Tab-separated table of C-alpha atoms and ligand atoms in Angstrom:
chain	number	residue	atom	x	y	z
A	32	MET	CA	-13.258	-2.755	-16.096
A	33	ASN	CA	-16.463	-0.795	-15.648
A	34	ASN	CA	-15.606	2.197	-13.506
A	35	SER	CA	-18.060	4.518	-11.824
A	36	THR	CA	-17.514	8.234	-12.305
A	37	PHE	CA	-16.089	10.721	-9.818
A	38	GLU	CA	-19.470	12.425	-10.072
A	39	GLU	CA	-21.398	9.316	-8.970
A	40	ILE	CA	-19.054	8.833	-6.043
A	41	GLY	CA	-19.179	12.549	-5.235
A	42	ARG	CA	-22.964	12.332	-5.072
A	43	ALA	CA	-22.852	9.351	-2.707
A	44	LEU	CA	-20.385	11.205	-0.485
A	45	ARG	CA	-22.598	14.274	-0.257
A	46	GLU	CA	-25.893	12.414	0.151
A	47	HIS	CA	-24.960	10.259	3.135
A	48	GLN	CA	-23.937	10.987	6.690
A	49	HIS	CA	-22.140	8.027	8.280
A	50	PHE	CA	-18.942	6.727	6.714
A	51	ALA	CA	-16.288	4.110	7.408
A	52	ILE	CA	-13.029	4.454	5.477
A	53	LEU	CA	-10.889	1.312	5.421
A	54	SER	CA	-7.590	0.107	3.960
A	55	HIS	CA	-5.556	-3.064	3.696
A	56	VAL	CA	-3.677	-5.076	6.314
A	57	ARG	CA	0.018	-4.211	6.515
A	58	PRO	CA	-0.860	-0.663	5.482
A	59	ASP	CA	1.626	1.580	3.716
A	60	GLY	CA	1.899	5.343	3.299
A	61	ASP	CA	-0.529	5.320	0.372
A	62	ALA	CA	-3.204	3.418	2.292
A	63	LEU	CA	-3.001	5.538	5.456
A	64	GLY	CA	-2.451	8.894	3.729
A	65	SER	CA	-5.362	8.292	1.337
A	66	GLN	CA	-7.663	7.291	4.200
A	67	LEU	CA	-6.836	10.384	6.251
A	68	ALA	CA	-7.109	12.727	3.265
A	69	LEU	CA	-10.572	11.514	2.281
A	70	ALA	CA	-11.700	11.381	5.911
A	71	LEU	CA	-10.627	14.988	6.520
A	72	SER	CA	-12.448	16.173	3.422
A	73	LEU	CA	-15.637	14.385	4.497
A	74	GLN	CA	-15.326	15.689	8.051
A	75	GLN	CA	-15.164	19.201	6.710
A	76	LEU	CA	-18.382	18.481	4.845
A	77	GLY	CA	-19.892	17.784	8.265
A	78	LYS	CA	-19.934	14.014	7.885
A	79	ASN	CA	-19.472	11.452	10.593
A	80	VAL	CA	-16.401	9.430	9.621
A	81	ARG	CA	-14.705	6.372	11.106
A	82	VAL	CA	-11.229	5.604	9.821
A	83	TRP	CA	-10.130	2.036	10.474
A	84	ASN	CA	-7.191	-0.178	9.760
A	85	GLU	CA	-6.573	-3.589	11.304
A	86	GLU	CA	-3.245	-2.369	12.641
A	87	GLY	CA	-4.357	1.118	13.607
A	88	MET	CA	-1.955	3.985	12.935
A	89	LEU	CA	1.635	2.841	12.479
A	90	GLU	CA	4.280	4.437	14.652
A	91	LYS	CA	6.248	5.559	11.621
A	92	TYR	CA	3.321	7.407	10.050
A	93	SER	CA	1.991	8.879	13.270
A	94	PHE	CA	3.348	12.321	12.277
A	95	LEU	CA	0.730	12.563	9.511
A	96	PRO	CA	-1.737	15.397	10.140
A	97	ARG	CA	-4.719	14.216	12.195
A	98	ALA	CA	-3.194	10.732	12.452
A	99	GLU	CA	-5.234	10.214	15.631
A	100	LEU	CA	-8.372	9.801	13.517
A	101	LEU	CA	-7.095	6.475	12.282
A	102	THR	CA	-7.788	3.705	14.754
A	103	LYS	CA	-8.064	-0.040	15.018
A	104	PRO	CA	-11.594	-1.224	14.227
A	105	PRO	CA	-13.931	-1.823	17.179
A	106	ALA	CA	-14.657	-5.387	18.268
A	107	ILE	CA	-18.386	-4.811	17.914
A	108	ALA	CA	-19.550	-4.063	14.394
A	109	ASP	CA	-20.935	-0.630	13.552
A	110	ASP	CA	-23.546	0.234	10.943
A	111	VAL	CA	-22.721	2.970	8.447
A	112	ASP	CA	-24.299	4.447	5.335
A	113	VAL	CA	-21.194	4.152	3.196
A	114	ALA	CA	-18.127	1.936	3.595
A	115	ILE	CA	-15.123	2.904	1.506
A	116	ALA	CA	-12.208	0.556	0.774
A	117	LEU	CA	-9.049	2.346	-0.340
A	118	ASP	CA	-5.908	0.875	-1.920
A	119	THR	CA	-7.156	-2.651	-1.222
A	120	ALA	CA	-6.750	-5.149	-4.052
A	121	ILE	CA	-9.129	-7.726	-2.637
A	122	GLN	CA	-11.816	-7.374	-0.002
A	123	ASN	CA	-10.372	-9.904	2.422
A	124	ARG	CA	-7.222	-7.757	2.706
A	125	LEU	CA	-9.324	-5.339	4.740
A	126	GLY	CA	-8.913	-7.861	7.571
A	127	THR	CA	-10.727	-7.043	10.813
A	128	ALA	CA	-11.700	-3.605	9.447
A	129	PHE	CA	-14.115	-5.403	7.122
A	130	ALA	CA	-15.716	-7.339	9.985
A	131	ALA	CA	-16.240	-4.069	11.887
A	132	VAL	CA	-18.666	-2.823	9.240
A	133	GLY	CA	-21.994	-4.284	10.346
A	134	SER	CA	-24.032	-3.027	7.441
A	135	ALA	CA	-23.456	-0.426	4.760
A	136	LYS	CA	-25.974	0.796	2.180
A	137	ILE	CA	-23.180	1.366	-0.307
A	138	TRP	CA	-19.653	-0.016	-0.688
A	139	ILE	CA	-17.181	2.185	-2.529
A	140	ASN	CA	-13.925	0.723	-3.812
A	141	ILE	CA	-11.155	3.100	-4.926
A	142	ASP	CA	-7.857	1.507	-5.869
A	143	HIS	CA	-5.010	1.304	-8.372
A	144	HIS	CA	-4.241	-2.434	-8.275
A	145	ARG	CA	-4.713	-4.140	-11.608
A	146	SER	CA	-5.693	-7.366	-9.829
A	147	ASN	CA	-8.646	-5.663	-8.078
A	148	PRO	CA	-11.815	-7.591	-9.093
A	149	SER	CA	-13.962	-4.418	-8.742
A	150	TYR	CA	-15.887	-5.483	-5.647
A	151	GLY	CA	-18.438	-2.985	-4.321
A	152	ASP	CA	-21.269	-0.821	-5.667
A	153	LEU	CA	-19.314	2.238	-6.783
A	154	VAL	CA	-15.869	1.445	-8.065
A	155	ILE	CA	-12.899	3.314	-9.453
A	156	ILE	CA	-9.904	1.162	-10.306
A	157	ASP	CA	-7.174	2.986	-12.163
A	158	PRO	CA	-4.122	0.778	-12.688
A	159	SER	CA	-2.342	3.650	-14.430
A	160	ALA	CA	-2.315	5.664	-11.186
A	161	PRO	CA	0.945	5.191	-9.266
A	162	ALA	CA	-0.869	5.726	-5.963
A	163	THR	CA	-4.418	5.621	-4.634
A	164	GLY	CA	-3.640	9.101	-3.281
A	165	GLU	CA	-3.598	10.379	-6.859
A	166	ILE	CA	-7.160	9.089	-7.426
A	167	ILE	CA	-8.309	10.614	-4.123
A	168	PHE	CA	-6.836	13.948	-5.237
A	169	ARG	CA	-8.846	13.731	-8.465
A	170	GLN	CA	-11.994	12.693	-6.587
A	171	ILE	CA	-11.719	15.666	-4.237
A	172	LYS	CA	-10.728	18.229	-6.879
A	173	SER	CA	-13.139	17.175	-9.623
A	174	GLN	CA	-16.114	17.315	-7.242
A	175	GLY	CA	-15.123	20.482	-5.400
A	176	LEU	CA	-14.894	18.621	-2.082
A	177	PRO	CA	-13.206	20.382	0.864
A	178	PHE	CA	-9.427	20.648	0.625
A	179	ASN	CA	-6.996	21.982	3.207
A	180	HIS	CA	-3.372	21.861	4.368
A	181	ASP	CA	-3.794	18.629	6.355
A	182	ILE	CA	-5.276	16.920	3.283
A	183	VAL	CA	-2.370	18.199	1.194
A	184	GLU	CA	0.233	16.646	3.508
A	185	ASN	CA	-1.561	13.312	3.643
A	186	LEU	CA	-1.939	13.138	-0.126
A	187	TYR	CA	1.678	14.131	-0.715
A	188	ALA	CA	2.817	11.405	1.716
A	189	ALA	CA	0.600	8.855	-0.072
A	190	ILE	CA	1.912	9.735	-3.521
A	191	SER	CA	5.553	10.165	-2.498
A	192	THR	CA	5.708	6.781	-0.761
A	193	ASP	CA	3.870	4.765	-3.432
A	194	THR	CA	5.953	6.206	-6.263
A	195	GLY	CA	9.197	5.472	-4.396
A	196	SER	CA	9.785	9.240	-4.200
A	197	PHE	CA	8.634	9.826	-7.780
A	198	GLN	CA	10.857	7.115	-9.242
A	199	TYR	CA	8.672	4.125	-10.167
A	200	PRO	CA	7.595	3.771	-13.806
A	201	LYS	CA	3.966	4.811	-13.289
A	202	THR	CA	5.140	8.247	-12.128
A	203	SER	CA	3.786	10.483	-14.894
A	204	ALA	CA	3.740	14.133	-15.866
A	205	PHE	CA	0.321	14.158	-14.231
A	206	THR	CA	1.839	12.869	-10.977
A	207	PHE	CA	4.312	15.750	-10.977
A	208	GLU	CA	1.496	18.166	-11.770
A	209	ILE	CA	-0.482	16.920	-8.791
A	210	ALA	CA	2.611	17.129	-6.589
A	211	ALA	CA	3.220	20.685	-7.802
A	212	GLU	CA	-0.374	21.584	-7.087
A	213	LEU	CA	-0.088	20.123	-3.587
A	214	VAL	CA	3.105	22.062	-2.907
A	215	ARG	CA	1.550	25.273	-4.215
A	216	ALA	CA	-1.863	24.872	-2.609
A	217	GLY	CA	-0.770	23.818	0.824
A	218	GLY	CA	2.485	25.683	1.283
A	219	LEU	CA	3.957	22.228	1.747
A	220	ASP	CA	7.446	21.944	3.260
A	221	VAL	CA	8.721	19.074	1.077
A	222	GLY	CA	12.062	18.858	2.892
A	223	ARG	CA	10.493	18.497	6.322
A	224	LEU	CA	7.875	15.996	5.183
A	225	SER	CA	10.486	13.917	3.300
A	226	GLN	CA	12.670	13.871	6.389
A	227	GLN	CA	9.729	12.588	8.432
A	228	LEU	CA	9.027	9.960	5.780
A	229	TYR	CA	12.549	8.810	4.897
A	230	GLU	CA	15.016	9.997	7.508
A	231	SER	CA	13.326	9.152	10.768
A	232	TYR	CA	13.571	5.363	10.895
A	233	PRO	CA	14.210	3.610	14.180
A	234	ARG	CA	17.686	2.127	14.526
A	235	ARG	CA	16.231	-1.402	14.639
A	236	ARG	CA	15.174	-1.073	11.005
A	237	LEU	CA	18.827	-0.958	9.981
A	238	GLU	CA	19.643	-3.767	12.384
A	239	LEU	CA	16.934	-5.741	10.641
A	240	LEU	CA	18.461	-4.942	7.259
A	241	ARG	CA	21.823	-6.198	8.531
A	242	GLU	CA	20.236	-9.564	9.412
A	243	LEU	CA	18.378	-9.747	6.091
A	244	LEU	CA	21.579	-9.130	4.151
A	245	ARG	CA	23.178	-12.104	5.910
A	246	THR	CA	20.530	-14.315	4.247
A	247	MET	CA	20.838	-12.696	0.789
A	248	ARG	CA	20.868	-15.214	-2.074
A	249	PHE	CA	21.225	-14.885	-5.811
A	250	SER	CA	20.020	-17.266	-8.494
A	251	GLU	CA	19.369	-17.429	-12.243
A	252	CYS	CA	22.716	-15.853	-13.118
A	253	ASN	CA	22.214	-13.099	-10.531
A	254	ARG	CA	18.901	-12.031	-12.073
A	255	VAL	CA	16.971	-13.076	-8.970
A	256	ALA	CA	17.875	-11.802	-5.516
A	257	SER	CA	16.128	-12.756	-2.304
A	258	PHE	CA	16.410	-12.556	1.445
A	259	SER	CA	14.322	-13.856	4.290
A	260	LEU	CA	13.260	-13.115	7.828
A	261	SER	CA	12.464	-15.858	10.336
A	262	SER	CA	10.076	-15.177	13.218
A	263	LYS	CA	12.985	-15.965	15.547
A	264	THR	CA	15.169	-13.187	14.122
A	265	ALA	CA	12.243	-10.755	14.102
A	266	ALA	CA	11.597	-11.521	17.774
A	267	GLU	CA	15.272	-11.141	18.734
A	268	LEU	CA	15.363	-7.696	17.135
A	269	ALA	CA	11.937	-6.764	18.532
A	270	ALA	CA	11.172	-5.763	14.932
A	271	LEU	CA	7.705	-4.484	14.105
A	272	PRO	CA	6.023	-5.596	10.872
A	273	GLU	CA	6.222	-2.000	9.608
A	274	ASP	CA	10.026	-1.977	9.942
A	275	ASN	CA	10.595	-3.983	6.792
A	276	GLU	CA	8.589	-1.800	4.397
A	277	GLY	CA	10.941	-0.775	1.607
A	278	LEU	CA	13.927	-2.950	2.549
A	279	ILE	CA	13.335	-5.056	-0.569
A	280	ASP	CA	14.375	-1.974	-2.563
A	281	HIS	CA	17.995	-2.746	-1.648
A	282	LEU	CA	17.723	-5.983	-3.652
A	283	ARG	CA	15.943	-4.370	-6.564
A	284	ALA	CA	18.629	-1.667	-6.672
A	285	ILE	CA	21.355	-4.173	-7.599
A	286	ARG	CA	22.520	-3.968	-11.206
A	287	GLY	CA	21.445	-7.048	-13.183
A	288	VAL	CA	18.741	-8.068	-10.717
A	289	ILE	CA	15.343	-8.343	-12.417
A	290	VAL	CA	13.295	-9.965	-9.677
A	291	ALA	CA	13.681	-9.254	-5.966
A	292	VAL	CA	11.924	-11.339	-3.334
A	293	PHE	CA	11.485	-10.975	0.387
A	294	PHE	CA	10.221	-13.926	2.431
A	295	GLU	CA	8.863	-13.214	5.887
A	296	GLU	CA	7.819	-15.971	8.238
A	297	LEU	CA	4.508	-15.095	9.929
A	298	ALA	CA	3.083	-16.362	13.185
A	299	ASP	CA	0.152	-18.196	11.542
A	300	GLY	CA	2.129	-20.882	9.694
A	301	LYS	CA	2.268	-18.766	6.557
A	302	VAL	CA	5.038	-16.916	4.795
A	303	ARG	CA	4.501	-13.403	3.493
A	304	LEU	CA	5.929	-12.894	0.089
A	305	SER	CA	6.933	-9.514	-1.267
A	306	MET	CA	8.108	-9.349	-4.870
A	307	ARG	CA	9.482	-6.675	-7.198
A	308	SER	CA	10.336	-6.703	-10.895
A	309	LYS	CA	12.366	-4.297	-12.990
A	310	ASP	CA	11.044	-5.595	-16.308
A	311	GLU	CA	7.422	-5.182	-17.511
A	312	ALA	CA	7.763	-8.564	-19.267
A	313	ILE	CA	8.300	-10.244	-15.912
A	314	ASP	CA	4.913	-9.785	-14.267
A	315	VAL	CA	5.273	-10.461	-10.531
A	316	CYS	CA	1.538	-9.871	-10.014
A	317	ALA	CA	0.873	-12.926	-12.195
A	318	ILE	CA	3.433	-14.941	-10.227
A	319	CYS	CA	1.886	-13.900	-6.898
A	320	GLN	CA	-1.627	-14.618	-8.189
A	321	LYS	CA	-0.538	-18.222	-8.722
A	322	PHE	CA	-0.023	-18.332	-4.970
A	323	GLY	CA	-3.307	-16.589	-4.129
A	324	GLY	CA	-1.863	-13.069	-3.933
A	325	GLY	CA	-1.886	-10.059	-6.225
A	326	GLY	CA	-0.763	-6.467	-6.662
A	327	HIS	CA	0.859	-4.641	-9.559
A	328	THR	CA	2.964	-5.851	-12.504
A	329	LEU	CA	6.183	-4.621	-10.887
A	330	ALA	CA	5.271	-4.941	-7.187
A	331	ALA	CA	3.157	-7.698	-5.730
A	332	GLY	CA	2.732	-9.996	-2.768
A	333	ALA	CA	1.069	-13.091	-1.346
A	334	ARG	CA	0.737	-15.130	1.818
A	335	ILE	CA	1.575	-18.790	1.396
A	336	ARG	CA	1.148	-21.661	3.819
A	337	GLY	CA	4.341	-23.600	4.587
A	338	SER	CA	7.753	-23.264	6.186
A	339	LEU	CA	10.196	-20.593	5.109
A	340	ALA	CA	12.346	-23.178	3.287
A	341	GLU	CA	9.378	-24.794	1.502
A	342	VAL	CA	7.932	-21.504	0.337
A	343	GLU	CA	11.323	-20.179	-0.785
A	344	GLU	CA	11.875	-23.259	-2.908
A	345	LYS	CA	8.391	-23.206	-4.467
A	346	VAL	CA	8.463	-19.514	-5.281
A	347	LEU	CA	12.029	-19.408	-6.619
A	348	GLU	CA	11.157	-22.387	-8.844
A	349	GLU	CA	8.147	-20.506	-10.256
A	350	ILE	CA	10.291	-17.424	-10.926
A	351	ARG	CA	12.860	-19.626	-12.638
A	352	ALA	CA	10.154	-21.008	-14.960
A	353	VAL	CA	8.897	-17.505	-15.809
A	354	LEU	CA	12.405	-16.215	-16.527
A	355	LYS	CA	13.119	-19.216	-18.729
A	356	ARG	CA	10.026	-18.490	-20.802
A	357	HIS	CA	11.198	-14.927	-21.375
A	358	SER	CA	14.861	-15.485	-22.096
B	133	5GP	P1	4.304	-5.274	-0.581
B	133	5GP	O1	5.298	-6.167	-1.186
B	133	5GP	O2	4.788	-3.866	-0.510
B	133	5GP	O3	3.727	-5.791	0.683
B	133	5GP	O4	3.088	-5.262	-1.600
B	133	5GP	C1	3.269	-4.964	-2.955
B	133	5GP	C2	1.919	-4.819	-3.614
B	133	5GP	O5	1.261	-6.071	-3.686
B	133	5GP	C3	1.015	-3.901	-2.824
B	133	5GP	O6	0.396	-3.037	-3.730
B	133	5GP	C4	0.058	-4.823	-2.127
B	133	5GP	O7	-1.210	-4.260	-1.994
B	133	5GP	C5	0.026	-6.065	-2.997
B	133	5GP	N1	-0.028	-7.250	-2.135
B	133	5GP	C6	0.856	-7.586	-1.187
B	133	5GP	N2	0.522	-8.740	-0.573
B	133	5GP	C7	-0.636	-9.139	-1.153
B	133	5GP	C8	-1.505	-10.258	-0.946
B	133	5GP	O8	-1.282	-11.130	-0.096
B	133	5GP	N3	-2.602	-10.332	-1.748
B	133	5GP	C9	-2.862	-9.382	-2.699
B	133	5GP	N4	-3.970	-9.530	-3.442
B	133	5GP	N5	-2.073	-8.323	-2.909
B	133	5GP	C10	-0.977	-8.191	-2.159
B	134	MN	MN1	-1.078	1.941	-3.183
């Protein structure tokens, strides 16, 4: 991996005027928080910044400071000086946000996914970072870029969500130091922000969980747990795609479970796969890559063509083979 330096990226940020900041389809708190944080810093530098995601701002993250900056991409492509992809393991996961960039003199790619192939002209991929927000913090701080309370809240939301509230293994002393610095610098109300992040779900999210638990299955001597969501059930509950973020954690939290899998039937004849591992030796990124996906060693995903039943069988068989090799 041949990373650019924060200095090189800092120079590109200062030298140009028109920016588009993008993140992946099915965005999470890290993607949206990182986008807003960097956008706000650049705006304060007097730059012209577009902030696009295929899905626009999600309802559940719309409390983030200056959330209104984040919009769906326009139908007609726009030319910019610099396009920046954040938290996006592979360029095609930018979805329609990618198509909205007509031309860009420079592409910057900042991410923490190990499977990222380093697309772009200026690239920082740091798989040791638990969140892209942590890299954005370093980019801003190391280059003396503008920093304010709204940036603090967005970065804290990014880091808190992608570390599972400072629980996942990549959470380091450095992560806590950054969090402490954010709390100190911004006068951050951690309790209020955490309540907005974790205690403000719509009731239908729990109703969705109830339906998922009805489909819960165990295999490989209870080491693999999975559940699935059909489009029919999603429609009956009027569930939004964002409602299921994090529900897989209920499977991972079961004692003895090493691999957790969530299968979600999509409208386009594909099934979205979300996978978690509790054991570094069981690399779910490698499993998902076999199906054209990617991610991190302990959290990965893919989209696979086929029916729910076909995909479940194929994927559970692959997991079985991997577990056999390691037992
Ligand atoms: P989640 O299960 O939360 O959707 O995703 C887990 C991780 O895997 C995330 O970091 C996400 O970016 C990555 N990921 C999820 N789906 C895909 C996919 O279809 N392709 C790739 N390359 N990465 C994915
Ligand atoms: Mn992330």
